[in-house]
Short mmCIF file of C-alpha atoms in Angstrom, two decimals:
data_model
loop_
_atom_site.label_atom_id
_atom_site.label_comp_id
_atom_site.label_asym_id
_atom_site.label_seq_id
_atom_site.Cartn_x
_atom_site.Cartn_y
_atom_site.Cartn_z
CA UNK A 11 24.83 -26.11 -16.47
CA UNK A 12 21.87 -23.91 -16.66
CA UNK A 13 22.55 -24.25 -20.75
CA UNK A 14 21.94 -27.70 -20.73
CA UNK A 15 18.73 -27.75 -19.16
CA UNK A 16 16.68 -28.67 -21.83
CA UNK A 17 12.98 -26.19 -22.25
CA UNK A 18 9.65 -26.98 -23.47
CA UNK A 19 6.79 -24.03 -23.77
CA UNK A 20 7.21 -20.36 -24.09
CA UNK A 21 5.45 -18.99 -20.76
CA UNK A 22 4.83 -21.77 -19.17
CA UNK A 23 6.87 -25.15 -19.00
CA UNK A 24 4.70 -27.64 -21.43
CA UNK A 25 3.96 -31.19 -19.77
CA UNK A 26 7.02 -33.19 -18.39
CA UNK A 27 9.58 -30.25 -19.10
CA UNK A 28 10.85 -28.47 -15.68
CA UNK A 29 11.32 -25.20 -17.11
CA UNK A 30 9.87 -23.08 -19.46
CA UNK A 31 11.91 -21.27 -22.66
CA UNK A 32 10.70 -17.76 -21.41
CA UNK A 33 12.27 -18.89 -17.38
CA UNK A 34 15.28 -20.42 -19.13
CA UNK A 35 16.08 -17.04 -20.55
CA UNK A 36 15.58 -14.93 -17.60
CA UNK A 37 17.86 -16.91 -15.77
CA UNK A 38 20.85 -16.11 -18.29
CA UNK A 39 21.53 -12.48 -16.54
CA UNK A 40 20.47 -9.50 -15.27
CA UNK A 41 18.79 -7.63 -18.46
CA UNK A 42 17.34 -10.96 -19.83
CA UNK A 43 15.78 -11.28 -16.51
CA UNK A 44 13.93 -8.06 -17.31
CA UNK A 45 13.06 -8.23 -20.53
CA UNK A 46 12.24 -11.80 -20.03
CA UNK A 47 9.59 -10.43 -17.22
CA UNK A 48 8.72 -7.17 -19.16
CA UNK A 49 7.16 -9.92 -21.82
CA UNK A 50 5.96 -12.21 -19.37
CA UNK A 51 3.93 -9.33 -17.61
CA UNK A 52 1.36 -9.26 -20.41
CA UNK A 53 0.79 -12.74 -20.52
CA UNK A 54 0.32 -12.84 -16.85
CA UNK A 55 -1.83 -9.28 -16.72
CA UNK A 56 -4.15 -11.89 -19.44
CA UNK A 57 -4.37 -14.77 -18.09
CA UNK A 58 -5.13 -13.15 -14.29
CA UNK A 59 -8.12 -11.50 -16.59
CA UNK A 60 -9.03 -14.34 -18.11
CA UNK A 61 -8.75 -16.75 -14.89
CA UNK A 62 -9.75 -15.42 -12.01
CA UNK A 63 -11.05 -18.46 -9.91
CA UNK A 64 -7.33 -19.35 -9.87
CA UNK A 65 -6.77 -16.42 -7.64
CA UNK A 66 -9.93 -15.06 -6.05
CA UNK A 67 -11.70 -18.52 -5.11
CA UNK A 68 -10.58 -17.96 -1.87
CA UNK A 69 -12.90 -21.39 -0.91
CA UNK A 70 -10.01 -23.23 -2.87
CA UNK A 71 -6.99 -23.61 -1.20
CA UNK A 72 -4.79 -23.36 -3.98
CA UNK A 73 -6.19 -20.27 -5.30
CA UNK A 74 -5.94 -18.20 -1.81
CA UNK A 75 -2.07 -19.15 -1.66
CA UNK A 76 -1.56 -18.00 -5.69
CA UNK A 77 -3.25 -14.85 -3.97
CA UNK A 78 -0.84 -14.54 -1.02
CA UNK A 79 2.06 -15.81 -3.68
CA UNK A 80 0.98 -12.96 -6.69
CA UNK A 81 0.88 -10.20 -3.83
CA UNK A 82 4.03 -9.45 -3.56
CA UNK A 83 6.23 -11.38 -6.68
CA UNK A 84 7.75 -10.54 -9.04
CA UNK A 85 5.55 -10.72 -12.11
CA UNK A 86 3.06 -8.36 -10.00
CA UNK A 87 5.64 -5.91 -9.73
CA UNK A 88 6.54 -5.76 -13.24
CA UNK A 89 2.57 -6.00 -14.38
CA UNK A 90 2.39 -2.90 -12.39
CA UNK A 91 5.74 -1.20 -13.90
CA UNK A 92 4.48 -1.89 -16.88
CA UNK A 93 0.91 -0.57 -16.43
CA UNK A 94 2.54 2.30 -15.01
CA UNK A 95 4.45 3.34 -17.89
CA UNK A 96 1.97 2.72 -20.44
CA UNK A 97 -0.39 5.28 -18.37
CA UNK A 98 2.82 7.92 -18.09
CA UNK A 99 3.43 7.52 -21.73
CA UNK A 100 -0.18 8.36 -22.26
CA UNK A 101 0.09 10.89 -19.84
CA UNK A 102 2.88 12.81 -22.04
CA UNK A 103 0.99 12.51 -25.23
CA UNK A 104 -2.46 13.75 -23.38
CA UNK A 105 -1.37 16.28 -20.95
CA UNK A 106 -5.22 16.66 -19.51
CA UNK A 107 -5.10 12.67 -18.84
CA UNK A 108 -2.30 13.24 -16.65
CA UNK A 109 -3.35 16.18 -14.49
CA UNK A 110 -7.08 14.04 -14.22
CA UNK A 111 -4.90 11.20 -12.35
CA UNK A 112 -3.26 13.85 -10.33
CA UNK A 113 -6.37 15.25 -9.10
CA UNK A 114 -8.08 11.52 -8.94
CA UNK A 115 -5.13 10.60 -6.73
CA UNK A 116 -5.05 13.75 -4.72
CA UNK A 117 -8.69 13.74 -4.19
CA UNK A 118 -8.92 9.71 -3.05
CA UNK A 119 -5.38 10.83 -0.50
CA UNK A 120 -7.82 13.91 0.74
CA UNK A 121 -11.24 12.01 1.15
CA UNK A 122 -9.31 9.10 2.54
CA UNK A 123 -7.52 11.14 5.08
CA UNK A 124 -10.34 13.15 6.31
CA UNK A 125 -12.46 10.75 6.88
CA UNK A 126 -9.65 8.63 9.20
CA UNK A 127 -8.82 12.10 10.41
CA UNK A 128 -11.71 11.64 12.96
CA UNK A 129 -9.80 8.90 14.60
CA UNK A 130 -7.54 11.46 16.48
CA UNK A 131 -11.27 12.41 17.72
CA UNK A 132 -12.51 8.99 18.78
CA UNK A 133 -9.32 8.26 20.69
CA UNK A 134 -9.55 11.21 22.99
CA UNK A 135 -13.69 10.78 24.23
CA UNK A 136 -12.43 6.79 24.58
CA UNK A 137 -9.65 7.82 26.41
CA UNK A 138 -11.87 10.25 28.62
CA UNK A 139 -14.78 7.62 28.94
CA UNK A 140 -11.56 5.21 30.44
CA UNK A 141 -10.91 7.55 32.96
CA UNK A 142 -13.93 8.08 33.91
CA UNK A 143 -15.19 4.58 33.79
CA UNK A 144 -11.55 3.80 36.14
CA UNK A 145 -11.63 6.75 38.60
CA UNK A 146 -14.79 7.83 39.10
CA UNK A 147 -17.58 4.54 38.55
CA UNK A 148 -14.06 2.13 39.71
CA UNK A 149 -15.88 -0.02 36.59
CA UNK A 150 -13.64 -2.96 35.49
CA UNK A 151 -15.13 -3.42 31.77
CA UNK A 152 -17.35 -1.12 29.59
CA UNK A 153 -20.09 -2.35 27.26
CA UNK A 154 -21.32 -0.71 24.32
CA UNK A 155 -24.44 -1.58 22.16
CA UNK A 156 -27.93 -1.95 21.51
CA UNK A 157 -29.84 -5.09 22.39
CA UNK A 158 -26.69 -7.09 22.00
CA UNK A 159 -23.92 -5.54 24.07
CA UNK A 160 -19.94 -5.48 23.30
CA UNK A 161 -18.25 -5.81 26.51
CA UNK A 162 -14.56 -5.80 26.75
CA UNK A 163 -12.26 -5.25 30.22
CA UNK A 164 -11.04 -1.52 30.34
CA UNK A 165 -7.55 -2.92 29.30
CA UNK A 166 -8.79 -3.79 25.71
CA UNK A 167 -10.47 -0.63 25.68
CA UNK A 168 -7.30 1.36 26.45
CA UNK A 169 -4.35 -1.25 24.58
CA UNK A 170 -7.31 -0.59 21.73
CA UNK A 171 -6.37 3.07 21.75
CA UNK A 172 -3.40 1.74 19.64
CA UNK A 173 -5.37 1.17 16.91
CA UNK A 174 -7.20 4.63 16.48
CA UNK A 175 -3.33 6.38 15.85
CA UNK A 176 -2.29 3.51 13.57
CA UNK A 177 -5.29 4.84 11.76
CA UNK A 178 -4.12 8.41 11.57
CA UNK A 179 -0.83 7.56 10.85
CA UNK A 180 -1.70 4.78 8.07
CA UNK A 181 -4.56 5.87 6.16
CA UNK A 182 -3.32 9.87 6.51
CA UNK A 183 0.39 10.00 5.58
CA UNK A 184 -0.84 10.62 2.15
CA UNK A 185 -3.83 13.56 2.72
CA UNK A 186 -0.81 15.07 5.06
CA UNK A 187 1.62 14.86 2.14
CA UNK A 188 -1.03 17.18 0.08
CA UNK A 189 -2.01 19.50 2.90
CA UNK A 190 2.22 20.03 3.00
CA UNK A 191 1.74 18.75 7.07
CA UNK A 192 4.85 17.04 6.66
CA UNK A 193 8.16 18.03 8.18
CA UNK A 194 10.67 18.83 5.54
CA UNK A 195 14.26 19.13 6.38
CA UNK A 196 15.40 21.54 3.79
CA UNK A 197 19.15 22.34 2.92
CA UNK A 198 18.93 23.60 -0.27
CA UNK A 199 15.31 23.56 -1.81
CA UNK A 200 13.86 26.52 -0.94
CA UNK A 201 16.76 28.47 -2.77
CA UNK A 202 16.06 26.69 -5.92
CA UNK A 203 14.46 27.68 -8.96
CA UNK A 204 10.90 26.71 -9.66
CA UNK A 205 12.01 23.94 -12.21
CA UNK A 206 14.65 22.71 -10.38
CA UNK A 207 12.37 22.35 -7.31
CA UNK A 208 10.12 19.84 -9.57
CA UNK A 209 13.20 18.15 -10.62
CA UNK A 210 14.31 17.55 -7.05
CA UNK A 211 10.08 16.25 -6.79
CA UNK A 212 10.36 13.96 -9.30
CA UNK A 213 13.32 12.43 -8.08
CA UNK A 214 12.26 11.81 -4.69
CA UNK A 215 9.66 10.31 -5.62
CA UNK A 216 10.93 7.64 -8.05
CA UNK A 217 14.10 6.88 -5.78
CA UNK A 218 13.00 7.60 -2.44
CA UNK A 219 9.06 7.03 -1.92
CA UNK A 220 8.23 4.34 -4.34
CA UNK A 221 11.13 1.79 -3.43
CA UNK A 222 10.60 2.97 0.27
CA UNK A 223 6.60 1.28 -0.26
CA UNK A 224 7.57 -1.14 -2.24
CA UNK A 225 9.97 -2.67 -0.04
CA UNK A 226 7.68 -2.19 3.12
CA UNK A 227 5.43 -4.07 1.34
CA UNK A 228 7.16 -6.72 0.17
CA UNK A 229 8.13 -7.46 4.08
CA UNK A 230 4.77 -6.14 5.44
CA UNK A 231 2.62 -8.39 2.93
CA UNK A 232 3.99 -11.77 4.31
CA UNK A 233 4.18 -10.13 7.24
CA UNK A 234 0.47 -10.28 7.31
CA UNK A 235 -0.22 -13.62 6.11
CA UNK A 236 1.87 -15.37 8.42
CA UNK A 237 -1.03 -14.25 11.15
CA UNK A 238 -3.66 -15.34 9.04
CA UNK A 239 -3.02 -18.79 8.24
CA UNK A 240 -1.34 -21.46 8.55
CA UNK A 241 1.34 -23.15 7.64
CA UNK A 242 3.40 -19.67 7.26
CA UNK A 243 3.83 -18.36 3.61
CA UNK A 244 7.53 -17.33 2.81
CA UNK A 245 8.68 -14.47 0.70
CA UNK A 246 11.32 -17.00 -0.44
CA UNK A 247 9.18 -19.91 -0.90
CA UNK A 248 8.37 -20.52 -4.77
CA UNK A 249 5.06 -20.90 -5.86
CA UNK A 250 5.24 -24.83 -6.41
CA UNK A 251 6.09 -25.28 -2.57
CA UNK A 252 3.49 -22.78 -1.44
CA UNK A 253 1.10 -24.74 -3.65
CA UNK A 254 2.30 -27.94 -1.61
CA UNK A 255 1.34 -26.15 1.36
CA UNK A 256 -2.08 -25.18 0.28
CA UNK A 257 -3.13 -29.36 1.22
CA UNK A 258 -2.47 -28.32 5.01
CA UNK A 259 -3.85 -24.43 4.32
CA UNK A 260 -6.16 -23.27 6.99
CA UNK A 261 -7.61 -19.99 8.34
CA UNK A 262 -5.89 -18.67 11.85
CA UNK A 263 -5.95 -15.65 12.91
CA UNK A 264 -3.92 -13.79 15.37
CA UNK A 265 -5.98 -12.66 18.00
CA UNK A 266 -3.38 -12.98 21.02
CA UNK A 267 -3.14 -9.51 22.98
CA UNK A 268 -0.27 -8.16 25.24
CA UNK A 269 -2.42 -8.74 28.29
CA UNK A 270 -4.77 -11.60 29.60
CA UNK A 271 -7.74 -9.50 28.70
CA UNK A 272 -6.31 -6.86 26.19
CA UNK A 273 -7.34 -5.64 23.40
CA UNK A 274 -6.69 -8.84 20.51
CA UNK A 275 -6.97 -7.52 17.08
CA UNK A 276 -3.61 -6.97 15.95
CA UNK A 277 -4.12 -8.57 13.20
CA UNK A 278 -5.44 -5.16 11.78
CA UNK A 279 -1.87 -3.46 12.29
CA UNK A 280 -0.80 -5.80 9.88
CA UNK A 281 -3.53 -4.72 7.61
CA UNK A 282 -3.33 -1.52 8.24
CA UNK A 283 1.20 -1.50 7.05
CA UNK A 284 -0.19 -2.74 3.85
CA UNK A 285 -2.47 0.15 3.33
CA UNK A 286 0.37 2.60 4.35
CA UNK A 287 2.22 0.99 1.77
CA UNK A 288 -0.59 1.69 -1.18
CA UNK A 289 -1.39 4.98 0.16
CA UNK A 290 2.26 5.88 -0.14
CA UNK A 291 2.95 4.80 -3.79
CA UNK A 292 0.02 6.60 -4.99
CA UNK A 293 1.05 9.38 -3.55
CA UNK A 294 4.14 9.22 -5.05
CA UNK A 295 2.70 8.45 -8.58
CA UNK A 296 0.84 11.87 -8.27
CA UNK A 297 3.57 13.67 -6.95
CA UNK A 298 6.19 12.69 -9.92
CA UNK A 299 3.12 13.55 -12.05
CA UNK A 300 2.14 16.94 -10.74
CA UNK A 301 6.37 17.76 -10.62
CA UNK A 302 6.32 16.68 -14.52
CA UNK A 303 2.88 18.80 -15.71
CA UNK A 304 4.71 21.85 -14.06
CA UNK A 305 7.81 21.32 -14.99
CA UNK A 306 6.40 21.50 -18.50
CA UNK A 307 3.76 24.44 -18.10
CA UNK A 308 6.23 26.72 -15.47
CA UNK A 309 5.83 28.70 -12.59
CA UNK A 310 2.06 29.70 -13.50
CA UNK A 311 0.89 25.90 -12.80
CA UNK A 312 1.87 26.08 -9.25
CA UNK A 313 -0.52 24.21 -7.34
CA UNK A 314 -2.91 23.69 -9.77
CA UNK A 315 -5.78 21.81 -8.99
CA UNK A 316 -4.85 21.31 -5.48
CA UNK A 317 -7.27 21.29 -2.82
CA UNK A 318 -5.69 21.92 0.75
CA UNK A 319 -8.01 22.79 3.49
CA UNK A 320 -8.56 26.12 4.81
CA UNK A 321 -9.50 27.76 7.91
CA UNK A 322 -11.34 30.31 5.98
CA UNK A 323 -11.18 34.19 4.92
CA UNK A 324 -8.84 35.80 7.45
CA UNK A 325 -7.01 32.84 8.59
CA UNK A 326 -3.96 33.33 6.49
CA UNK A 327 -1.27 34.19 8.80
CA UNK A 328 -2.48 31.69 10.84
CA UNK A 329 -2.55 28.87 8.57
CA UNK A 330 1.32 29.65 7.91
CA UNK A 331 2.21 28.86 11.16
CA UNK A 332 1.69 25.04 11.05
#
């Protein structure tokens, strides 16, 4: 049936037609759906160029809900596939362009993750002042300010708590991944050799941390936007009905707590699964990267460029202990 539908336009269906030639084609199989959106992701990368009030005039309706739509489709996916391996291929032919995006992604993971690092901080004096504030001056609230106070009952203050390890654990799982903090269950890679080690890197990160983010997202970014506005967007709605929506789109935020008077901005967890999700696939960009530049230069590349803290001179044996 789907051969009798009759086409008008290349990328997009011409006036009065229902489908377009290029949508007609993906929908024969599988590999025509790829190539079909291989081609269509340079038109799109274009024309999102070329038009951005359709997408970032977030005082038009119809452009916030292509922005919710476009954040987690298809032809986003394969814009970014395809950006990606236009920027690997580059990488091969200019080794030094490669290891600069290893050390540009390496170096955003570290200053990102430092800088949240001082969360873990925060949440112990604000758990300290709680106690204090509950056992000692029996206060029910705290305020906080200058001239124009934030008060907030001692249970926001202490469900709020929450949101200072979501921090840590968001915005750090990539500065961890370059410091080696994370716990590695290791059968057989430590008895490798050197190039089989980057091997076993390269494939993790294609097969196990990029599809691992990318499907987080894809859940986590509707996820989102279902406590942001309203009606609900729909990872299976198309973008004609979401467009039908946008006459009824209108901001509301989720700011509903646990308890009458706790803490109300969880919201921000939702924000916060999307930036796990980017910090993860960056991280796994550079680490395929780095396991490919030494793969190709050998055992004398090891760590190159790689900044992991230190506790300084004559704090070795110590630092190998964690």
């Amino acid at each position: 049936m789907a051969d009798d539908v009759v086409c008008d336009g290349f990328f997009r269906a011409a006036e009065g037609a229902k489908i377009s030639c290029l949508d007609k084609f993906q929908d024969g199989n599988l590999i025509n759906f790829v190539l079909g959106n291989i081609l269509e992701a340079f038109y799109n990368f274009f024309a999102a160029l070329v038009n951005p009030g359709m997408w970032l005039d977030w005082s038009n309706s119809e452009s916030l809900m292509r922005f919710i739509y476009y954040g987690a489709s298809v032809e986003l996916f394969f814009v970014l596939f395809i950006g990606l391996v236009f920027v690997t291929a580059f990488g091969f032919w200019r080794k030094g362009c490669m290891w600069g995006c290893v050390r540009v992604l390496e170096g955003f993971a570290n200053t990102v993750g430092r800088f949240f690092a001082w969360a873990g901080i925060l949440m112990v004096l604000q758990q300290i002042i709680i106690v204090f504030m509950q056992r000692i001056f029996t206060r029910p609230d705290i305020s906080v300010g200058f001239g124009i106070p934030l008060q907030f009952d001692i249970s926001w203050f202490a469900e709020e708590l929450k949101l200072f390890n979501a921090l840590v654990v968001c915005l750090c799982v990539s500065y961890t991944f370059v410091q080696g903090g994370h716990v590695r269950v290791d059968l057989f890679y430590a008895g490798v050799k050197f190039r089989t080690k980057r091997l076993i890197d390269m494939f993790g990160a294609l097969f196990f941390m990029l599809p691992f983010a990318v499907v987080t997202w894809l859940y986590g970014w509707f996820f989102l936007w279902r406590h942001l506005v309203t009606p609900n967007p729909s990872a299976s709605d198309r973008l004609e009905l979401l467009l039908r929506k946008s006459r009824l789109l209108k901001w509301n935020v989720e700011t509903i707590g646990f308890s009458p008077n706790g803490f109300n901005g969880y919201f921000l967890f939702k924000i916060l699964l999307c930036a796990f999700c980017v910090m993860v696939i960056l991280q796994a960009i550079s680490t395929f990267y780095r396991a490919i530049l030494e793969y190709r230069e050998g055992p004398e590349s090891e760590d190159k460029y790689l900044d992991r803290d230190t506790l300084g001179e004559g704090e070795e044996a110590f630092e190998g202990t964690h």
